[in-house]
Amino acid sequence: MQKLLAFTDIHMTPEGQKIIGLDPFEKFRRALDHGITHHPDAERIVLMGDLANSGTAEEYSRFAHSIRGVDIPITLMAGNHDNRDTLIATLPHVVTDGAGFLQTSHSYGDTRVLTLDTLFGPPAVSYAHFGAYCDARFDWLTEQLSEAKQASQRVLLFSHHPPFRIGFTGMDQIRMRDDARMHAVLKASGVPIHLVCGHVHRTISGHWDGFGFSMLKSTCHQMPLAIGSTDMTLGTPEPAAYGIILLTEDGIIVHSEDFDLATTIQSTSPETLPD
């Protein structure tokens, strides 16, 4: 069995700036410290995009400080709040595909782990919070899926933006816009696929026409369960979380760890009262 840790929507801000009263640096460090302490055997840490809140060099420098000294291999992804060029220029651990996008492929036994770059552009546009996927990225993905099929591998697919509707009116407006094409490419691959997404800041799971999916909370602020709202800026200080993903012989298992609540472990066996 292999284990991955996944953290999404960190939204790093400059020092002294908070989001709904929360410090993204302090929240992310607590999440990361908890994950490394309790899961030092993890093969990889996947940071699933929205690493910064505004995509500035100052925010990425602060983010770089937050991951300094981590020994577990790290994969970085881009989200709608990121600036791809600044991220690549500022952060360590950056790996890009042949076209300059933050896309990676790693194999763990019979599982191929793919991380997608769903950031709109180039050029990056600050107001375009929906996701996009271009011809060059689809070419890369199609090749990876073909190789997975030839190797009899299942695929664990990380995508910041969900390429499907999740029932939130506002957030569905800023999903991946190339969802129909993405669905067709995944279907045509003939490969078992499980998707892990961020972007929505809630723990959500389900089934998308043949593909299971898991969505993880932000390490900072969460989206309230305001399904009918068109407001995409809503936030609530509900407990934050990160993902623990197990790659087993039987399949892919995704756990969500609310790290601020995970403080004490006790036995629930009945106690014997003294005579």
mmCIF file of C-alpha atoms in Angstrom:
data_model
loop_
_atom_site.group_PDB
_atom_site.id
_atom_site.type_symbol
_atom_site.label_atom_id
_atom_site.label_comp_id
_atom_site.label_asym_id
_atom_site.label_seq_id
_atom_site.Cartn_x
_atom_site.Cartn_y
_atom_site.Cartn_z
ATOM 1 C CA MET A 1 0.000 0.000 0.000
ATOM 2 C CA GLN A 2 1.209 3.511 -0.850
ATOM 3 C CA LYS A 3 0.036 6.716 0.799
ATOM 4 C CA LEU A 4 -0.270 10.254 -0.549
ATOM 5 C CA LEU A 5 -1.121 13.459 1.319
ATOM 6 C CA ALA A 6 -3.152 16.140 -0.462
ATOM 7 C CA PHE A 7 -3.612 19.770 0.595
ATOM 8 C CA THR A 8 -5.642 22.257 -1.417
ATOM 9 C CA ASP A 9 -6.672 25.914 -1.479
ATOM 10 C CA ILE A 10 -4.020 27.250 0.879
ATOM 11 C CA HIS A 11 -4.625 30.875 -0.260
ATOM 12 C CA MET A 12 -1.377 32.235 1.145
ATOM 13 C CA THR A 13 -1.508 35.962 1.863
ATOM 14 C CA PRO A 14 1.220 38.502 2.696
ATOM 15 C CA GLU A 15 2.227 38.552 6.340
ATOM 16 C CA GLY A 16 -0.347 40.393 8.431
ATOM 17 C CA GLN A 17 -3.278 39.744 6.079
ATOM 18 C CA LYS A 18 -6.020 37.307 7.057
ATOM 19 C CA ILE A 19 -9.052 35.781 5.338
ATOM 20 C CA ILE A 20 -12.269 35.955 7.424
ATOM 21 C CA GLY A 21 -10.031 36.256 10.478
ATOM 22 C CA LEU A 22 -7.841 33.246 9.586
ATOM 23 C CA ASP A 23 -4.118 33.319 8.847
ATOM 24 C CA PRO A 24 -3.506 31.025 5.833
ATOM 25 C CA PHE A 25 0.173 30.555 6.761
ATOM 26 C CA GLU A 26 -0.594 29.424 10.294
ATOM 27 C CA LYS A 27 -3.474 27.189 9.155
ATOM 28 C CA PHE A 28 -1.411 25.517 6.439
ATOM 29 C CA ARG A 29 1.539 24.924 8.730
ATOM 30 C CA ARG A 30 -0.753 23.233 11.273
ATOM 31 C CA ALA A 31 -2.195 21.036 8.514
ATOM 32 C CA LEU A 32 1.214 20.171 7.089
ATOM 33 C CA ASP A 33 2.764 19.497 10.503
ATOM 34 C CA HIS A 34 -0.149 17.237 11.403
ATOM 35 C CA GLY A 35 0.128 15.318 8.152
ATOM 36 C CA ILE A 36 3.883 14.815 8.363
ATOM 37 C CA THR A 37 3.748 13.878 12.055
ATOM 38 C CA HIS A 38 0.999 11.286 11.651
ATOM 39 C CA HIS A 39 1.910 10.057 8.166
ATOM 40 C CA PRO A 40 5.704 10.177 7.823
ATOM 41 C CA ASP A 41 5.450 7.157 5.505
ATOM 42 C CA ALA A 42 3.664 9.165 2.788
ATOM 43 C CA GLU A 43 5.223 8.739 -0.644
ATOM 44 C CA ARG A 44 4.314 12.227 -1.837
ATOM 45 C CA ILE A 45 2.601 15.466 -0.885
ATOM 46 C CA VAL A 46 0.336 16.978 -3.545
ATOM 47 C CA LEU A 47 -0.447 20.688 -3.160
ATOM 48 C CA MET A 48 -3.521 21.085 -5.332
ATOM 49 C CA GLY A 49 -3.574 24.724 -6.335
ATOM 50 C CA ASP A 50 -4.596 28.140 -5.058
ATOM 51 C CA LEU A 51 -1.258 28.125 -3.288
ATOM 52 C CA ALA A 52 -1.464 31.927 -3.171
ATOM 53 C CA ASN A 53 -4.481 34.171 -2.751
ATOM 54 C CA SER A 54 -3.486 36.787 -5.350
ATOM 55 C CA GLY A 55 -0.585 35.151 -7.196
ATOM 56 C CA THR A 56 2.059 37.649 -6.063
ATOM 57 C CA ALA A 57 5.759 36.967 -5.553
ATOM 58 C CA GLU A 58 5.423 38.027 -1.910
ATOM 59 C CA GLU A 59 2.761 35.388 -1.309
ATOM 60 C CA TYR A 60 4.793 32.672 -3.037
ATOM 61 C CA SER A 61 7.867 33.599 -1.004
ATOM 62 C CA ARG A 62 5.846 33.171 2.172
ATOM 63 C CA PHE A 63 4.506 29.886 0.818
ATOM 64 C CA ALA A 64 8.052 28.713 0.058
ATOM 65 C CA HIS A 65 8.952 29.411 3.675
ATOM 66 C CA SER A 66 6.021 27.272 4.838
ATOM 67 C CA ILE A 67 7.306 24.145 3.010
ATOM 68 C CA ARG A 68 10.992 24.631 3.808
ATOM 69 C CA GLY A 69 12.591 21.542 5.339
ATOM 70 C CA VAL A 70 9.899 19.077 4.247
ATOM 71 C CA ASP A 71 11.607 15.812 3.270
ATOM 72 C CA ILE A 72 8.640 14.119 1.576
ATOM 73 C CA PRO A 73 8.583 14.783 -2.206
ATOM 74 C CA ILE A 74 6.217 17.640 -3.095
ATOM 75 C CA THR A 75 4.168 18.197 -6.253
ATOM 76 C CA LEU A 76 2.786 21.686 -6.910
ATOM 77 C CA MET A 77 -0.390 22.430 -8.863
ATOM 78 C CA ALA A 78 -1.919 25.709 -10.043
ATOM 79 C CA GLY A 79 -5.401 27.019 -9.233
ATOM 80 C CA ASN A 80 -7.448 30.006 -10.302
ATOM 81 C CA HIS A 81 -5.897 32.292 -7.670
ATOM 82 C CA ASP A 82 -2.376 31.454 -8.852
ATOM 83 C CA ASN A 83 -0.198 33.130 -11.445
ATOM 84 C CA ARG A 84 1.601 30.370 -13.307
ATOM 85 C CA ASP A 85 4.648 32.412 -14.363
ATOM 86 C CA THR A 86 5.210 33.885 -10.905
ATOM 87 C CA LEU A 87 4.678 30.515 -9.240
ATOM 88 C CA ILE A 88 7.245 28.835 -11.484
ATOM 89 C CA ALA A 89 9.754 31.650 -11.023
ATOM 90 C CA THR A 90 9.408 31.817 -7.240
ATOM 91 C CA LEU A 91 8.821 28.355 -5.824
ATOM 92 C CA PRO A 92 11.042 25.305 -5.496
ATOM 93 C CA HIS A 93 9.729 21.811 -6.367
ATOM 94 C CA VAL A 94 8.179 23.077 -9.626
ATOM 95 C CA VAL A 95 7.874 20.480 -12.409
ATOM 96 C CA THR A 96 6.289 21.292 -15.764
ATOM 97 C CA ASP A 97 5.365 19.279 -18.815
ATOM 98 C CA GLY A 98 6.877 19.855 -22.255
ATOM 99 C CA ALA A 99 4.538 22.777 -22.911
ATOM 100 C CA GLY A 100 5.314 24.645 -19.672
ATOM 101 C CA PHE A 101 2.216 23.635 -17.688
ATOM 102 C CA LEU A 102 2.328 22.313 -14.108
ATOM 103 C CA GLN A 103 1.438 18.727 -14.996
ATOM 104 C CA THR A 104 3.141 15.617 -13.646
ATOM 105 C CA SER A 105 2.913 11.845 -13.810
ATOM 106 C CA HIS A 106 4.084 9.384 -11.147
ATOM 107 C CA SER A 107 3.547 5.636 -11.012
ATOM 108 C CA TYR A 108 3.036 3.689 -7.798
ATOM 109 C CA GLY A 109 2.606 0.041 -8.702
ATOM 110 C CA ASP A 110 -0.648 -0.378 -10.592
ATOM 111 C CA THR A 111 -1.676 3.281 -10.060
ATOM 112 C CA ARG A 112 -0.632 6.195 -12.260
ATOM 113 C CA VAL A 113 -0.988 9.538 -10.455
ATOM 114 C CA LEU A 114 -1.599 12.503 -12.763
ATOM 115 C CA THR A 115 -1.740 16.140 -11.660
ATOM 116 C CA LEU A 116 -3.420 18.554 -14.067
ATOM 117 C CA ASP A 117 -2.946 22.277 -14.668
ATOM 118 C CA THR A 118 -6.461 23.717 -15.081
ATOM 119 C CA LEU A 119 -5.499 27.389 -14.706
ATOM 120 C CA PHE A 120 -7.032 29.578 -17.416
ATOM 121 C CA GLY A 121 -4.496 30.940 -19.875
ATOM 122 C CA PRO A 122 -1.912 31.821 -20.874
ATOM 123 C CA PRO A 123 -2.165 34.654 -20.430
ATOM 124 C CA ALA A 124 -3.310 34.468 -16.819
ATOM 125 C CA VAL A 125 -6.381 36.624 -16.194
ATOM 126 C CA SER A 126 -7.144 37.513 -12.596
ATOM 127 C CA TYR A 127 -10.909 37.662 -13.044
ATOM 128 C CA ALA A 128 -11.185 34.293 -14.860
ATOM 129 C CA HIS A 129 -11.786 31.962 -11.951
ATOM 130 C CA PHE A 130 -13.201 29.190 -14.118
ATOM 131 C CA GLY A 131 -10.856 26.412 -15.223
ATOM 132 C CA ALA A 132 -9.695 25.743 -18.763
ATOM 133 C CA TYR A 133 -7.775 23.019 -20.565
ATOM 134 C CA CYS A 134 -6.158 23.613 -23.954
ATOM 135 C CA ASP A 135 -5.112 21.365 -26.862
ATOM 136 C CA ALA A 136 -1.544 21.006 -25.586
ATOM 137 C CA ARG A 137 -2.745 19.881 -22.173
ATOM 138 C CA PHE A 138 -5.268 17.464 -23.666
ATOM 139 C CA ASP A 139 -2.477 15.978 -25.805
ATOM 140 C CA TRP A 140 -0.407 15.364 -22.679
ATOM 141 C CA LEU A 141 -3.344 13.840 -20.811
ATOM 142 C CA THR A 142 -4.326 11.593 -23.723
ATOM 143 C CA GLU A 143 -0.767 10.277 -23.959
ATOM 144 C CA GLN A 144 -0.624 9.603 -20.215
ATOM 145 C CA LEU A 145 -3.949 7.740 -20.278
ATOM 146 C CA SER A 146 -2.768 5.669 -23.245
ATOM 147 C CA GLU A 147 0.403 4.718 -21.384
ATOM 148 C CA ALA A 148 -1.632 3.823 -18.302
ATOM 149 C CA LYS A 149 -3.839 1.528 -20.352
ATOM 150 C CA GLN A 150 -0.839 -0.189 -21.911
ATOM 151 C CA ALA A 151 0.622 -0.716 -18.431
ATOM 152 C CA SER A 152 -2.738 -1.985 -17.034
ATOM 153 C CA GLN A 153 -2.786 0.865 -14.548
ATOM 154 C CA ARG A 154 -5.695 2.661 -12.953
ATOM 155 C CA VAL A 155 -5.423 6.466 -12.746
ATOM 156 C CA LEU A 156 -5.682 8.833 -9.792
ATOM 157 C CA LEU A 157 -6.384 12.207 -11.408
ATOM 158 C CA PHE A 158 -5.812 15.444 -9.485
ATOM 159 C CA SER A 159 -7.587 18.512 -10.893
ATOM 160 C CA HIS A 160 -7.960 21.817 -9.075
ATOM 161 C CA HIS A 161 -11.200 22.627 -10.889
ATOM 162 C CA PRO A 162 -13.870 19.919 -10.989
ATOM 163 C CA PRO A 163 -14.772 19.140 -14.618
ATOM 164 C CA PHE A 164 -18.403 18.557 -13.625
ATOM 165 C CA ARG A 165 -21.257 20.282 -11.796
ATOM 166 C CA ILE A 166 -21.437 19.709 -8.044
ATOM 167 C CA GLY A 167 -24.782 21.361 -7.250
ATOM 168 C CA PHE A 168 -23.507 24.775 -6.080
ATOM 169 C CA THR A 169 -24.988 27.415 -8.383
ATOM 170 C CA GLY A 170 -22.113 29.862 -7.980
ATOM 171 C CA MET A 171 -19.254 27.375 -7.992
ATOM 172 C CA ASP A 172 -20.668 25.488 -10.971
ATOM 173 C CA GLN A 173 -20.263 28.712 -12.957
ATOM 174 C CA ILE A 174 -16.491 28.539 -12.391
ATOM 175 C CA ARG A 175 -15.917 24.824 -12.917
ATOM 176 C CA MET A 176 -13.615 23.611 -15.700
ATOM 177 C CA ARG A 177 -15.166 24.988 -18.910
ATOM 178 C CA ASP A 178 -13.837 22.103 -21.034
ATOM 179 C CA ASP A 179 -15.907 19.598 -19.071
ATOM 180 C CA ALA A 180 -17.576 17.926 -22.078
ATOM 181 C CA ARG A 181 -14.271 17.354 -23.837
ATOM 182 C CA MET A 182 -12.649 16.157 -20.603
ATOM 183 C CA HIS A 183 -15.454 13.651 -20.110
ATOM 184 C CA ALA A 184 -15.057 12.364 -23.670
ATOM 185 C CA VAL A 185 -11.285 11.957 -23.300
ATOM 186 C CA LEU A 186 -11.574 10.114 -19.998
ATOM 187 C CA LYS A 187 -14.339 7.857 -21.322
ATOM 188 C CA ALA A 188 -12.388 7.011 -24.473
ATOM 189 C CA SER A 189 -9.311 6.005 -22.466
ATOM 190 C CA GLY A 190 -10.858 2.789 -21.178
ATOM 191 C CA VAL A 191 -8.922 3.285 -17.928
ATOM 192 C CA PRO A 192 -10.389 3.145 -14.380
ATOM 193 C CA ILE A 193 -10.146 6.714 -13.073
ATOM 194 C CA HIS A 194 -10.780 8.389 -9.722
ATOM 195 C CA LEU A 195 -10.701 12.201 -9.552
ATOM 196 C CA VAL A 196 -9.587 14.331 -6.615
ATOM 197 C CA CYS A 197 -10.502 18.018 -6.860
ATOM 198 C CA GLY A 198 -10.296 21.211 -4.830
ATOM 199 C CA HIS A 199 -11.638 24.694 -5.633
ATOM 200 C CA VAL A 200 -15.008 24.356 -3.836
ATOM 201 C CA HIS A 201 -13.641 24.309 -0.251
ATOM 202 C CA ARG A 202 -15.923 21.472 0.906
ATOM 203 C CA THR A 203 -15.722 17.728 1.438
ATOM 204 C CA ILE A 204 -17.830 16.269 -1.378
ATOM 205 C CA SER A 205 -17.872 12.816 -2.967
ATOM 206 C CA GLY A 206 -19.896 11.180 -5.679
ATOM 207 C CA HIS A 207 -20.031 9.593 -9.093
ATOM 208 C CA TRP A 208 -19.635 11.338 -12.443
ATOM 209 C CA ASP A 209 -20.953 9.073 -15.198
ATOM 210 C CA GLY A 210 -18.578 6.213 -14.503
ATOM 211 C CA PHE A 211 -15.915 8.022 -12.520
ATOM 212 C CA GLY A 212 -15.755 8.324 -8.752
ATOM 213 C CA PHE A 213 -14.629 11.648 -7.325
ATOM 214 C CA SER A 214 -13.535 13.130 -4.017
ATOM 215 C CA MET A 215 -13.302 16.828 -3.205
ATOM 216 C CA LEU A 216 -11.286 18.185 -0.300
ATOM 217 C CA LYS A 217 -11.682 21.145 2.026
ATOM 218 C CA SER A 218 -9.326 24.093 2.040
ATOM 219 C CA THR A 219 -6.602 24.217 4.676
ATOM 220 C CA CYS A 220 -7.915 27.708 5.474
ATOM 221 C CA HIS A 221 -11.556 28.805 4.994
ATOM 222 C CA GLN A 222 -14.519 26.754 3.772
ATOM 223 C CA MET A 223 -17.526 27.249 1.509
ATOM 224 C CA PRO A 224 -20.808 27.206 3.458
ATOM 225 C CA LEU A 225 -23.497 24.808 2.289
ATOM 226 C CA ALA A 226 -25.320 27.566 0.408
ATOM 227 C CA ILE A 227 -26.200 25.450 -2.600
ATOM 228 C CA GLY A 228 -28.491 27.928 -4.345
ATOM 229 C CA SER A 229 -26.316 31.011 -3.872
ATOM 230 C CA THR A 230 -24.644 32.630 -6.876
ATOM 231 C CA ASP A 231 -22.084 34.305 -4.604
ATOM 232 C CA MET A 232 -18.681 32.672 -5.160
ATOM 233 C CA THR A 233 -16.976 34.644 -2.368
ATOM 234 C CA LEU A 234 -18.783 33.148 0.630
ATOM 235 C CA GLY A 235 -16.606 31.788 3.424
ATOM 236 C CA THR A 236 -16.985 30.164 6.813
ATOM 237 C CA PRO A 237 -14.412 29.227 9.490
ATOM 238 C CA GLU A 238 -15.577 25.607 9.611
ATOM 239 C CA PRO A 239 -12.792 23.144 10.529
ATOM 240 C CA ALA A 240 -10.177 22.802 7.793
ATOM 241 C CA ALA A 241 -8.859 19.512 6.445
ATOM 242 C CA TYR A 242 -6.385 17.704 4.227
ATOM 243 C CA GLY A 243 -6.611 14.413 2.358
ATOM 244 C CA ILE A 244 -4.950 11.068 3.033
ATOM 245 C CA ILE A 245 -5.084 8.849 -0.040
ATOM 246 C CA LEU A 246 -4.353 5.130 0.146
ATOM 247 C CA LEU A 247 -3.393 3.209 -2.973
ATOM 248 C CA THR A 248 -4.226 -0.403 -2.148
ATOM 249 C CA GLU A 249 -4.415 -3.638 -4.085
ATOM 250 C CA ASP A 250 -8.203 -3.297 -4.048
ATOM 251 C CA GLY A 251 -8.540 0.322 -5.086
ATOM 252 C CA ILE A 252 -8.146 3.975 -4.121
ATOM 253 C CA ILE A 253 -9.326 5.201 -0.705
ATOM 254 C CA VAL A 254 -9.609 8.911 0.152
ATOM 255 C CA HIS A 255 -9.797 10.043 3.778
ATOM 256 C CA SER A 256 -10.434 13.612 4.934
ATOM 257 C CA GLU A 257 -8.661 14.674 8.140
ATOM 258 C CA ASP A 258 -10.097 17.657 10.029
ATOM 259 C CA PHE A 259 -6.745 18.353 11.635
ATOM 260 C CA ASP A 260 -7.925 21.030 14.082
ATOM 261 C CA LEU A 261 -10.386 18.537 15.586
ATOM 262 C CA ALA A 262 -7.959 15.609 15.659
ATOM 263 C CA THR A 263 -6.491 16.257 19.080
ATOM 264 C CA THR A 264 -7.080 13.294 21.379
ATOM 265 C CA ILE A 265 -7.417 9.573 20.645
ATOM 266 C CA GLN A 266 -9.034 7.454 23.342
ATOM 267 C CA SER A 267 -10.461 3.974 23.582
ATOM 268 C CA THR A 268 -14.266 3.790 23.544
ATOM 269 C CA SER A 269 -14.360 0.393 25.260
ATOM 270 C CA PRO A 270 -16.689 0.391 28.296
ATOM 271 C CA GLU A 271 -14.920 1.086 31.548
ATOM 272 C CA THR A 272 -15.325 -1.219 34.537
ATOM 273 C CA LEU A 273 -16.548 0.625 37.576
ATOM 274 C CA PRO A 274 -14.799 -0.167 40.888
ATOM 275 C CA ASP A 275 -16.717 -2.357 43.372
#
